[in-house]
Short mmCIF file of C-alpha atoms in Angstrom, two decimals:
data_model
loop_
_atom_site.label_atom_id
_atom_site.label_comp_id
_atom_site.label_asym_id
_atom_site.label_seq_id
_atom_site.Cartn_x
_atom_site.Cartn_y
_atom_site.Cartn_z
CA UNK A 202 101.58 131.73 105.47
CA UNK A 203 97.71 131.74 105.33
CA UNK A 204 95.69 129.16 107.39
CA UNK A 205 93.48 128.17 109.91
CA UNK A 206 94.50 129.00 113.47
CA UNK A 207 92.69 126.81 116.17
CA UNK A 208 93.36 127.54 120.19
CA UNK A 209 94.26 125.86 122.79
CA UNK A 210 95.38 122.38 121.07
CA UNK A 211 94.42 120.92 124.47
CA UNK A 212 91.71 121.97 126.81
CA UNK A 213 89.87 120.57 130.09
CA UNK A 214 86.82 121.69 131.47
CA UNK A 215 85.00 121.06 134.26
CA UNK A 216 81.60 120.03 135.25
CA UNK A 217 78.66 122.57 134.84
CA UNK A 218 81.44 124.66 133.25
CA UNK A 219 81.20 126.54 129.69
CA UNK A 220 84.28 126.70 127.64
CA UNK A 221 84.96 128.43 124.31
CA UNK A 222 87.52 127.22 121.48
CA UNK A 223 89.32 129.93 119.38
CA UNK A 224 89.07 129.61 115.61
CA UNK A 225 90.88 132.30 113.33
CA UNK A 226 91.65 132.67 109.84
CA UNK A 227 93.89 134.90 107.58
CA UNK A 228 92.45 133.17 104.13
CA UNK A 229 90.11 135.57 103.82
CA UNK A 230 87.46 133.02 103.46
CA UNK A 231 84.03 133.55 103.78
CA UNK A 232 82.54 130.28 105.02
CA UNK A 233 83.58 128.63 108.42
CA UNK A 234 83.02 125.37 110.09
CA UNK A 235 82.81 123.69 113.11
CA UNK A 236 83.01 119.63 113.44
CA UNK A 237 82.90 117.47 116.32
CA UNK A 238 85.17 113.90 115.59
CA UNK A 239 85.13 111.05 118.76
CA UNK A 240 87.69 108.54 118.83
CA UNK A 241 87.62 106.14 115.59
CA UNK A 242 84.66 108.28 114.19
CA UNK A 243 84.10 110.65 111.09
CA UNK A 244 83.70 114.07 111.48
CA UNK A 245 80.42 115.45 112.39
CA UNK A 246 78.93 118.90 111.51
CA UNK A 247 77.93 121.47 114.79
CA UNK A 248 78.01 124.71 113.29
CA UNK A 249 78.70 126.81 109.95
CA UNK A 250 78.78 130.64 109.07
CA UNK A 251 78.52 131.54 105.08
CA UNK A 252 78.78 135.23 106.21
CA UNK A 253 79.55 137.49 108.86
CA UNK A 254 76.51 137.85 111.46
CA UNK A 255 74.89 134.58 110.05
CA UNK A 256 75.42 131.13 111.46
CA UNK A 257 73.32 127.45 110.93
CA UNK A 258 73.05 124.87 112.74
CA UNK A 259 74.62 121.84 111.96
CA UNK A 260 73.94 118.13 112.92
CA UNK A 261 74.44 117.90 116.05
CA UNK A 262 74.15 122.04 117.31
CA UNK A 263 72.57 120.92 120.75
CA UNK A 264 74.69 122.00 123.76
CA UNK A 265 76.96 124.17 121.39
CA UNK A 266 76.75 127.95 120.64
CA UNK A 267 78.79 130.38 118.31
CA UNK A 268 79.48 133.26 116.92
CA UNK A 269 80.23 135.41 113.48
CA UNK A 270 81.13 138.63 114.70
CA UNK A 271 84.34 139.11 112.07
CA UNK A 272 84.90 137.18 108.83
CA UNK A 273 88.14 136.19 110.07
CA UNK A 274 86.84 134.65 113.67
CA UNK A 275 84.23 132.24 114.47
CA UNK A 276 84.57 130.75 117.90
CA UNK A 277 82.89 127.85 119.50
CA UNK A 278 81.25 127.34 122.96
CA UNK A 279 80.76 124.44 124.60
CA UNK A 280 77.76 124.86 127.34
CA UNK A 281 77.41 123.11 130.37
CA UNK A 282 74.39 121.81 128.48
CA UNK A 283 76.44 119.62 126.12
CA UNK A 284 76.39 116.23 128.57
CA UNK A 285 78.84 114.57 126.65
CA UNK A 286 82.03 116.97 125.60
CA UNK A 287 84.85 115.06 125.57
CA UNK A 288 86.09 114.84 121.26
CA UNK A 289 88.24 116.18 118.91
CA UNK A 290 86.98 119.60 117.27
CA UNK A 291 88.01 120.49 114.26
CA UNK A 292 87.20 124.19 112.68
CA UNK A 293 87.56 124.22 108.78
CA UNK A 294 86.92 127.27 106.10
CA UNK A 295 86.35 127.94 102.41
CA UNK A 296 85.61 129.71 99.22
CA UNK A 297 82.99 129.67 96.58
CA UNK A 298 82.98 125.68 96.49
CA UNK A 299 87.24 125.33 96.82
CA UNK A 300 88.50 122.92 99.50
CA UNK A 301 87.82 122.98 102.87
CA UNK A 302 91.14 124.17 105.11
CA UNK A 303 91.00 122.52 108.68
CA UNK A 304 93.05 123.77 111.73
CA UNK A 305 94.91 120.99 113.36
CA UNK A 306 91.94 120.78 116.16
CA UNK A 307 91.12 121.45 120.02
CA UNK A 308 91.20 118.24 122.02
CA UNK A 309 88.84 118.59 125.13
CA UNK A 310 88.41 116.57 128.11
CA UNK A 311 86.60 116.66 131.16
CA UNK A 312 88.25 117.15 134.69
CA UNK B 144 73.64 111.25 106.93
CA UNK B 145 76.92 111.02 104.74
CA UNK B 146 76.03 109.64 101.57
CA UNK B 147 79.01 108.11 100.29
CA UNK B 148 80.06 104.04 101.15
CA UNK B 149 83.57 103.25 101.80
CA UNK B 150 85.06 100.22 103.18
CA UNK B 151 86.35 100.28 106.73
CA UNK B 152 90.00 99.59 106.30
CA UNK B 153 92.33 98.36 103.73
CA UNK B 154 95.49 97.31 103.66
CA UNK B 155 98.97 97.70 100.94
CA UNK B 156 102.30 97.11 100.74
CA UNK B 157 104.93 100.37 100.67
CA UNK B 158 105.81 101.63 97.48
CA UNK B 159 102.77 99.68 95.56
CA UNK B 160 99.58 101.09 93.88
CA UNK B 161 96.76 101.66 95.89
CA UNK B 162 92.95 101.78 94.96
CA UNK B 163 90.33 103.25 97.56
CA UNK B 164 86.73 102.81 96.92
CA UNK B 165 83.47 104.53 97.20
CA UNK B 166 79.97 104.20 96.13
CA UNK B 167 77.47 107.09 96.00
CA UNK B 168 74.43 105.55 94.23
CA UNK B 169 72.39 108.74 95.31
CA UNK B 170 74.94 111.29 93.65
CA UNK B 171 73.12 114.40 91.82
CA UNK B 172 74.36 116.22 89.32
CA UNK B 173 75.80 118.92 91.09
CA UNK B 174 77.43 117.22 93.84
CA UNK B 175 81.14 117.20 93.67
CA UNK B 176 83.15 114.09 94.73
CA UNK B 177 86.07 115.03 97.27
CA UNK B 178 88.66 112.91 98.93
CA UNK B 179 90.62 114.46 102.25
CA UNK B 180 92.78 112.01 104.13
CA UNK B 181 93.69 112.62 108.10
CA UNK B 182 96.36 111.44 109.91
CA UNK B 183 96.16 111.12 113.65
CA UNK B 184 95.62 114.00 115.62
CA UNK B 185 95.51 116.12 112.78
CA UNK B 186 92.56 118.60 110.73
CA UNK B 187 91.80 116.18 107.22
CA UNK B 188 94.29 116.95 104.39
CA UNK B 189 92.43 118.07 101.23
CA UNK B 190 93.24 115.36 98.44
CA UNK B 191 91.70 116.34 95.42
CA UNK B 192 88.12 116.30 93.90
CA UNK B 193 85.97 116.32 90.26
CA UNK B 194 82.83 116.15 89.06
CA UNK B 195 82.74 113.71 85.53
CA UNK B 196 85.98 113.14 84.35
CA UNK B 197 89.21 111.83 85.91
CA UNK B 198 91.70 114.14 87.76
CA UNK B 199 95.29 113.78 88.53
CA UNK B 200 97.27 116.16 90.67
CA UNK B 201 100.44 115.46 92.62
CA UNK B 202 98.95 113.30 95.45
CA UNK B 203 96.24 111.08 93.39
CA UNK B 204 94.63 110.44 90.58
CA UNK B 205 90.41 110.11 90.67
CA UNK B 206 88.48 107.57 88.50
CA UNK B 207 84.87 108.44 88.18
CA UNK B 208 82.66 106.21 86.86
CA UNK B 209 80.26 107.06 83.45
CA UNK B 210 77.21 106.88 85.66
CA UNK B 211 78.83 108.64 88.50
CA UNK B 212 77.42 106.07 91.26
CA UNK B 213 81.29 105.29 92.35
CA UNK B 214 84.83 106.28 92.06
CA UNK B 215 88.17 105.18 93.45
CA UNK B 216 91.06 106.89 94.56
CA UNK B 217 94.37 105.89 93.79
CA UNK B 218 97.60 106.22 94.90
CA UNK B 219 100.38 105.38 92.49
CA UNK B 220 102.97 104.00 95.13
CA UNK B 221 102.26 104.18 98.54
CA UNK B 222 104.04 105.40 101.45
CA UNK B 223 104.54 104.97 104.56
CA UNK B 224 103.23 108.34 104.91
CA UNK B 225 99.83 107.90 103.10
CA UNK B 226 99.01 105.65 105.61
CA UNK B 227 95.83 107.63 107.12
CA UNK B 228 91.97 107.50 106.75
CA UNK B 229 90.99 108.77 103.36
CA UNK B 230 87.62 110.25 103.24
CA UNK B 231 84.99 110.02 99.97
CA UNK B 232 82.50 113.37 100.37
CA UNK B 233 79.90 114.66 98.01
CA UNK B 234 79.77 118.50 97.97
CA UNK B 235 76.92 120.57 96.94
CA UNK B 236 78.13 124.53 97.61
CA UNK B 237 79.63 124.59 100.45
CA UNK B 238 77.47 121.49 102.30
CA UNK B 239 80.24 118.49 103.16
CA UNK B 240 79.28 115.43 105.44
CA UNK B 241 82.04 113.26 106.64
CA UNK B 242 81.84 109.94 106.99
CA UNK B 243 83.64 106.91 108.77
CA UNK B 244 85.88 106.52 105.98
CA UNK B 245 88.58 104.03 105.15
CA UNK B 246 91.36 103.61 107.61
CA UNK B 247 94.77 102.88 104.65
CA UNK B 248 97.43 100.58 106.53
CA UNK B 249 100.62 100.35 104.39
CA UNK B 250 103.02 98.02 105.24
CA UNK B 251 106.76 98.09 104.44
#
């Protein structure tokens, strides 16, 4: 089945430490997404790719970097520069205005 | 900033109808209204979406107002398993900002 593939589900980093977070699709979809959600909060926008080898920022792209090497990849890392990393990230994709598919997230932490 | 209003939580009884909110008073006429819902520690569920007129599909049904400044989602007998926050979004292209939503408890 097609979908959004996000990796790991759970991941821990540590101080001064730089992590990335796997997002992968097989829906052929040109658009990508990155959100940030903390606990009892919407979902906030870091990053999103229309195309390969084109990226924007989002609303809150400070501390986060990424990636649009392959239409079907667009992963996410989170710098050492990001103070406060500890959320829910969610990667989503679409198609010419259809519905945004979301993975089922990365949970990080901080050691 | 999202742009849509939605009340923080609300609450039904199991197998009843359900009506979710949301205002949008600064709706264009190319944004898009969208719904998603997300259960906990899950990516949001698409629910369905229009533009003017009133959609139905197999989860919901969407009521738009004439002047577009609102709409309301409804669910025709909730479950136990629609019990989730439901998110109101205006799309323009591929531009979507989230809000806090509306947290649906449904009690049996």
């Amino acid at each position: 089945d097609g979908g959004i593939t996000q990796s790991p589900k759970y991941l821990f980093r540590k101080e001064g430490q730089n992590v990335t977070l796997s997002c992968e699709q097989n829906l052929n979809h040109d658009a990508m997404y990155w959100y940030r959600q903390d606990p009892g909060q919407g979902l906030r926008l870091i990053y999103y790719s229309q195309i390969v080898n084109d990226f924007q920022k989002g609303d809150i792209a400070e501390g986060y970097s990424v990636s649009r090497e392959k239409k079907e990849s667009f992963p996410l890392t989170v710098t050492s520069a990001q103070k406060n990393p500890t959320a829910f990230y969610l990667c989503a994709s679409t198609f010419q205005g259809q519905p945004q598919h979301f993975g089922d997230g990365t949970r990080l932490s901080i050691l | 900033d999202a742009k849509t209003t939605q009340p923080n939580s609300m609450e039904s009884n199991e197998e009843e109808p359900v009506h979710l909110p949301c205002n949008h008073s600064t709706i264009s006429g190319t944004d898009y209204i969208h719904w998603y819902r997300q259960l906990p520690s899950q990516g949001p569920e698409y629910v369905i979406h229009g533009l003017t007129s009133n959609v139905n599909n197999r989860m919901a049904s969407l009521a738009i107002a004439e002047d577009r400044k609102s709409s309301t989602l409804i669910l025709h007998r909730a479950t136990l398993r629609d019990a989730a926050v439901y998110y109101c979004i205006l799309r323009v292209l591929n531009d979507m900002r989230f809000g806090a939503g509306t947290r649906l408890t449904v009690k049996p």
